[in-house]
Amino acid sequence: MKVTEMSKEVFHMTERILAFQPLTSDQAQELTTLGAEVIPADDWETATGITVIFGWHREHGPKVLQNPANTIHWIQTASAGVDYLPLDWIKAHQIRVTNASGAYSGAIAESTIGYLLYFLRGFNESVKNQAGHFWQRPARSDLGLLSNQKIVIYGTGSIGQAIANLLNGFGNYPFGVNRTGHGVTGFQGAVALADDTGLVKDADVVINAMPATSATDHYFGRDYFKHLDGLRVFVNVGRGKSVDEAALMDALLYQNVLHAALDVFETEPLPKTSRLWDYPNVIITPHQTGFAAENTLPIFGYLKDNLTSWTTDHELTVNLVDVSRGY
Amino acid sequence: MKVTEMSKEVFHMTERILAFQPLTSDQAQELTTLGAEVIPADDWETATGITVIFGWHREHGPKVLQNPANTIHWIQTASAGVDYLPLDWIKAHQIRVTNASGAYSGAIAESTIGYLLYFLRGFNESVKNQAGHFWQRPARSDLGLLSNQKIVIYGTGSIGQAIANLLNGFGNYPFGVNRTGHGVTGFQGAVALADDTGLVKDADVVINAMPATSATDHYFGRDYFKHLDGLRVFVNVGRGKSVDEAALMDALLYQNVLHAALDVFETEPLPKTSRLWDYPNVIITPHQTGFAAENTLPIFGYLKDNLTSWTTDHELTVNLVDVSRGY
C-alpha cells in the first residue's frame, strides 16, 4: 500500500522504534544497521519522537500512542489478532498496523491436532483413570480416527490453512467457513459464514480459528449449538469472544457437544470461579497454543522486512492489517 | 507360501472355523458362502474337527489346539503381535499363523502422534493445572513443535511406517531402527538395531514399535537409557516386554528421559501397585492405541481373503507370520 500525502513528511526520518516486544542485543543491532533507533520498553514514558511500536503493552501502549511528543505511523504487533488495540483511534489517525499472522500458525495447528487426538484416541479418560490406578479399557467403538472425521474449520486464513495442511497428512480434507465461501487449498470445500448450518449439522468436529470482529462476537452461541447433535469435539483456538461460554456449557450438558478444547476465553485469565474448569469433557489450556521455542524468530523477521520496505519504498509488505475489517 | 506334502490331505475338506473373535451374523453367513462352517466360541470344548481358529482365547485356545479331535492347520489372529500364542507347539506341528498386521497401524500411528503432541504442546501440565483452576502459562521455550524434533522409530514395519507417514505430514522425516538397517519409505535413514547408540544420543523422541521377540526383550533397559540425556518423549506402542520398567522409572527420575507415553506393560493389566501410575511425567493408556470403531472390518477381510486363497490355491496370501522369527 502506497502511503498517503498526509504522512509523506515522515520519510527519510530515522525511525524510532519502541520495543515492547523483547529484542536480543543482536536483533537491536540489526535494526540499528537498518538505520533505526531502538527505544527499550522501560523508556516508554520518557522517550519522545517515537514513530514505530513493536509489540504492545495494554496500559502503556495507548499512552504512547496518544502522547503528543510521539508521531506513531506504524505498529508491528507480535500477535496475529489485533482486537486488543484501540482500533478506532488508530483508524482515525491513519496509523498502519502489521501483525504477526503466520508466526504462530504452525504451532496453533499442531496444538489443534493434539486436542483432536486427545479426545478421539481416548486420552481424556485415560488421564482420569490413571489418577485412580484404574486399568479401564474403553469400548473399541468409543475411539475414532482423525482420518475419518468430518471437520469444519471456521476461518481459512493462515491458521485455518495450517490446520488443514496437517489434517491432509492424515488423509482428511476439511470443510472451511469464511466470509464469502471462496475455496482454499487443502479444503474440500468452503461455505460463507451465513450458509454454515447445513454443513455443521452432521459434522464431527468444529474448529474456530476466526479473528475477533463484530461479526464473530458470540457467533458460537445458543442458536449455533442447538443445531448440533453430539458434535464430537469443539475447538476454540480463535478468540474467546467468539464463544458464548454459558451457551457452550449448556451444549456440553445436553450433549449437543460431547467434548471441547479451549485455549481462549471470554475473560482471560479464565476466572478461578468459572464452572468451565470442572467440566470433565473439556480441556483448558491458558492461551498457549501459539507458544513454541521455535517461533519468535519469524516475528522479528516481519518487523525487519517491513522496516526495510518502509524505508526504501514507503510500503509495509508483510501482514498489513485492514484496520476497518479488524484483521 | 505353497503348502507342503504333509498337509495335502486337508484340502478340499470343509474348513471348520472356531471363531473366538466375534462375528456378525452377516460375516458368519459370508464364511458359509465361501464353503466354511462357523463354530461359535462357546462350543470350543464340545466341537470336533476344528481346522481353523479365528482370534484367540488365552485359556481355551491351547486346549482347542491340543485336543486330538481337532486338526488345526491355520490360526488367523485378530492381533498384530503373536507372542501370546504357544509358538513352540505351533512350530512343531507346522501350523500356519496369519496375523492382523496393518489393521491397527493407522490407529496406533494416530495415537502416537497424539502422545507426542500431548507432551510437546504442554497438555500434560495444562491438565494438572486445570484440576486446580490454575491459569499457569508455560514458558514459551518449554513448548516444542513436532516438525522440529529428531525422532527415532524402532521397528519399520506396518506400524513404524504408518507413524512415519503421519510425521511426514508435519514435515518431519524420522530415523528408523530395524534388523538390518535397510532404508524404508518415509524415513530419512535407518540403522541396524546393533548400531543405534550414535543415532539416539541426540534424539528428542524415541518410539518403540517393535514386535516382542527374544531380541527385543528388555531392549530398553539401563544400558539403553544411560545413553540418553533429557530425551523429550519415550513412547512404547510395541510390546511391554521390550521395556525394563524399573530402569525406565529410574531414567525418568534422573531425567535421562523427560516424559513417557506407555500403552503396553510388562504385566497387563498394569498392577494397581505399580509406581508408574503416579509418575507425573508419564501418560498411561490401557493397551488401547489400536482401538477404533473403524478398524474391525479389515481383520475379517484378512480372514476372508486368506480363506479364499487357501481354498482355491492352498496359499495364505495375507500376513503370513514367520513363526520362527515371531512376526
PDB file of N, CA, C and O in Angstrom, chain A residues 7 17 29 31 39 42-43 53 59 63 69 93 95 121 133-134 153 178 220 241 258 284 291 297 315 326:
ATOM      1  N   SER A   7       1.232  11.570   5.198  1.00  0.00           N
ATOM      2  CA  SER A   7       2.336  11.094   6.028  1.00  0.00           C
ATOM      3  C   SER A   7       3.678  11.205   5.307  1.00  0.00           C
ATOM      4  O   SER A   7       4.676  10.739   5.788  1.00  0.00           O
ATOM      5  N   ILE A  17      11.972   3.211  17.126  1.00  0.00           N
ATOM      6  CA  ILE A  17      11.113   2.047  17.395  1.00  0.00           C
ATOM      7  C   ILE A  17      11.062   1.747  18.887  1.00  0.00           C
ATOM      8  O   ILE A  17      12.083   1.399  19.496  1.00  0.00           O
ATOM      9  N   GLN A  29      20.824  -4.571  17.326  1.00  0.00           N
ATOM     10  CA  GLN A  29      21.935  -4.137  16.472  1.00  0.00           C
ATOM     11  C   GLN A  29      21.532  -4.175  14.989  1.00  0.00           C
ATOM     12  O   GLN A  29      21.825  -3.259  14.232  1.00  0.00           O
ATOM     13  N   LEU A  31      18.582  -3.771  13.767  1.00  0.00           N
ATOM     14  CA  LEU A  31      17.681  -2.652  13.476  1.00  0.00           C
ATOM     15  C   LEU A  31      18.476  -1.360  13.323  1.00  0.00           C
ATOM     16  O   LEU A  31      18.171  -0.527  12.458  1.00  0.00           O
ATOM     17  N   ILE A  39      14.253   1.976  21.108  1.00  0.00           N
ATOM     18  CA  ILE A  39      13.960   2.506  22.449  1.00  0.00           C
ATOM     19  C   ILE A  39      13.449   1.360  23.311  1.00  0.00           C
ATOM     20  O   ILE A  39      12.463   0.710  22.952  1.00  0.00           O
ATOM     21  N   ASP A  42      11.205   0.068  28.814  1.00  0.00           N
ATOM     22  CA  ASP A  42      11.217   0.827  30.077  1.00  0.00           C
ATOM     23  C   ASP A  42      11.169   2.337  29.863  1.00  0.00           C
ATOM     24  O   ASP A  42      10.766   3.079  30.757  1.00  0.00           O
ATOM     25  N   ASP A  43      11.610   2.793  28.679  1.00  0.00           N
ATOM     26  CA  ASP A  43      11.643   4.231  28.407  1.00  0.00           C
ATOM     27  C   ASP A  43      10.359   4.741  27.756  1.00  0.00           C
ATOM     28  O   ASP A  43      10.333   5.848  27.208  1.00  0.00           O
ATOM     29  N   ILE A  53       5.920   1.324  16.893  1.00  0.00           N
ATOM     30  CA  ILE A  53       5.806   0.489  18.100  1.00  0.00           C
ATOM     31  C   ILE A  53       5.911  -0.977  17.682  1.00  0.00           C
ATOM     32  O   ILE A  53       5.220  -1.412  16.752  1.00  0.00           O
ATOM     33  N   GLU A  59      -1.453  -1.278  29.073  1.00  0.00           N
ATOM     34  CA  GLU A  59      -1.593   0.021  29.751  1.00  0.00           C
ATOM     35  C   GLU A  59      -0.761   1.102  29.075  1.00  0.00           C
ATOM     36  O   GLU A  59      -1.232   2.216  28.851  1.00  0.00           O
ATOM     37  N   LYS A  63      -1.050   5.064  25.920  1.00  0.00           N
ATOM     38  CA  LYS A  63      -0.466   6.347  26.356  1.00  0.00           C
ATOM     39  C   LYS A  63       0.635   6.803  25.400  1.00  0.00           C
ATOM     40  O   LYS A  63       0.749   7.991  25.098  1.00  0.00           O
ATOM     41  N   ALA A  69       4.135  14.063  22.079  1.00  0.00           N
ATOM     42  CA  ALA A  69       5.581  14.093  21.800  1.00  0.00           C
ATOM     43  C   ALA A  69       5.982  13.017  20.796  1.00  0.00           C
ATOM     44  O   ALA A  69       7.107  13.012  20.296  1.00  0.00           O
ATOM     45  N   HIS A  93      -6.500   8.081  13.122  1.00  0.00           N
ATOM     46  CA  HIS A  93      -5.199   8.732  12.949  1.00  0.00           C
ATOM     47  C   HIS A  93      -4.378   8.111  11.825  1.00  0.00           C
ATOM     48  O   HIS A  93      -3.189   8.380  11.699  1.00  0.00           O
ATOM     49  N   ILE A  95      -3.013   5.334  11.332  1.00  0.00           N
ATOM     50  CA  ILE A  95      -1.811   4.578  11.718  1.00  0.00           C
ATOM     51  C   ILE A  95      -1.904   3.203  11.070  1.00  0.00           C
ATOM     52  O   ILE A  95      -2.968   2.590  11.050  1.00  0.00           O
ATOM     53  N   ARG A 121      -8.691 -40.360  20.599  1.00  0.00           N
ATOM     54  CA  ARG A 121      -7.928 -41.547  20.971  1.00  0.00           C
ATOM     55  C   ARG A 121      -8.098 -41.901  22.455  1.00  0.00           C
ATOM     56  O   ARG A 121      -7.352 -42.750  22.971  1.00  0.00           O
ATOM     57  N   HIS A 133      -5.405 -45.200  39.343  1.00  0.00           N
ATOM     58  CA  HIS A 133      -4.775 -46.513  39.094  1.00  0.00           C
ATOM     59  C   HIS A 133      -5.774 -47.494  38.473  1.00  0.00           C
ATOM     60  O   HIS A 133      -5.722 -48.681  38.747  1.00  0.00           O
ATOM     61  N   PHE A 134      -6.706 -46.981  37.665  1.00  0.00           N
ATOM     62  CA  PHE A 134      -7.701 -47.862  37.031  1.00  0.00           C
ATOM     63  C   PHE A 134      -7.252 -48.287  35.640  1.00  0.00           C
ATOM     64  O   PHE A 134      -7.016 -47.429  34.779  1.00  0.00           O
ATOM     65  N   ILE A 153     -13.727 -26.109   9.654  1.00  0.00           N
ATOM     66  CA  ILE A 153     -12.841 -25.088  10.219  1.00  0.00           C
ATOM     67  C   ILE A 153     -13.401 -23.707   9.898  1.00  0.00           C
ATOM     68  O   ILE A 153     -13.578 -23.366   8.724  1.00  0.00           O
ATOM     69  N   ASN A 178     -15.772 -19.246   5.601  1.00  0.00           N
ATOM     70  CA  ASN A 178     -15.151 -17.925   5.578  1.00  0.00           C
ATOM     71  C   ASN A 178     -16.176 -16.869   5.138  1.00  0.00           C
ATOM     72  O   ASN A 178     -17.356 -17.193   4.993  1.00  0.00           O
ATOM     73  N   PHE A 220     -20.626 -18.434  18.256  1.00  0.00           N
ATOM     74  CA  PHE A 220     -20.925 -19.774  18.757  1.00  0.00           C
ATOM     75  C   PHE A 220     -21.735 -19.627  20.051  1.00  0.00           C
ATOM     76  O   PHE A 220     -21.184 -19.593  21.155  1.00  0.00           O
ATOM     77  N   LYS A 241     -13.956 -14.269  22.633  1.00  0.00           N
ATOM     78  CA  LYS A 241     -15.222 -13.550  22.471  1.00  0.00           C
ATOM     79  C   LYS A 241     -16.163 -14.208  21.465  1.00  0.00           C
ATOM     80  O   LYS A 241     -17.354 -13.936  21.456  1.00  0.00           O
ATOM     81  N   LEU A 258     -19.987 -32.993  22.660  1.00  0.00           N
ATOM     82  CA  LEU A 258     -19.514 -34.017  23.603  1.00  0.00           C
ATOM     83  C   LEU A 258     -18.211 -33.621  24.299  1.00  0.00           C
ATOM     84  O   LEU A 258     -17.999 -33.959  25.461  1.00  0.00           O
ATOM     85  N   ILE A 284      -8.736 -27.386  29.099  1.00  0.00           N
ATOM     86  CA  ILE A 284      -8.475 -25.951  29.121  1.00  0.00           C
ATOM     87  C   ILE A 284      -6.970 -25.727  29.085  1.00  0.00           C
ATOM     88  O   ILE A 284      -6.239 -26.273  29.913  1.00  0.00           O
ATOM     89  N   PHE A 291       2.460 -20.951  21.429  1.00  0.00           N
ATOM     90  CA  PHE A 291       3.796 -20.968  22.036  1.00  0.00           C
ATOM     91  C   PHE A 291       4.671 -22.058  21.426  1.00  0.00           C
ATOM     92  O   PHE A 291       4.224 -23.181  21.202  1.00  0.00           O
ATOM     93  N   LEU A 297      11.412 -16.079  16.178  1.00  0.00           N
ATOM     94  CA  LEU A 297      12.229 -15.568  15.076  1.00  0.00           C
ATOM     95  C   LEU A 297      11.409 -14.964  13.936  1.00  0.00           C
ATOM     96  O   LEU A 297      11.727 -13.872  13.469  1.00  0.00           O
ATOM     97  N   GLU A 315       6.497   1.312   1.807  1.00  0.00           N
ATOM     98  CA  GLU A 315       5.453   0.290   1.826  1.00  0.00           C
ATOM     99  C   GLU A 315       5.668  -0.643   3.008  1.00  0.00           C
ATOM    100  O   GLU A 315       6.808  -0.875   3.420  1.00  0.00           O
ATOM    101  N   GLY A 326     -10.498  -5.355  10.753  1.00  0.00           N
ATOM    102  CA  GLY A 326     -10.010  -5.875  12.034  1.00  0.00           C
ATOM    103  C   GLY A 326      -9.049  -7.043  11.906  1.00  0.00           C
ATOM    104  O   GLY A 326      -8.696  -7.672  12.898  1.00  0.00           O
TER     105      GLY A 326
END
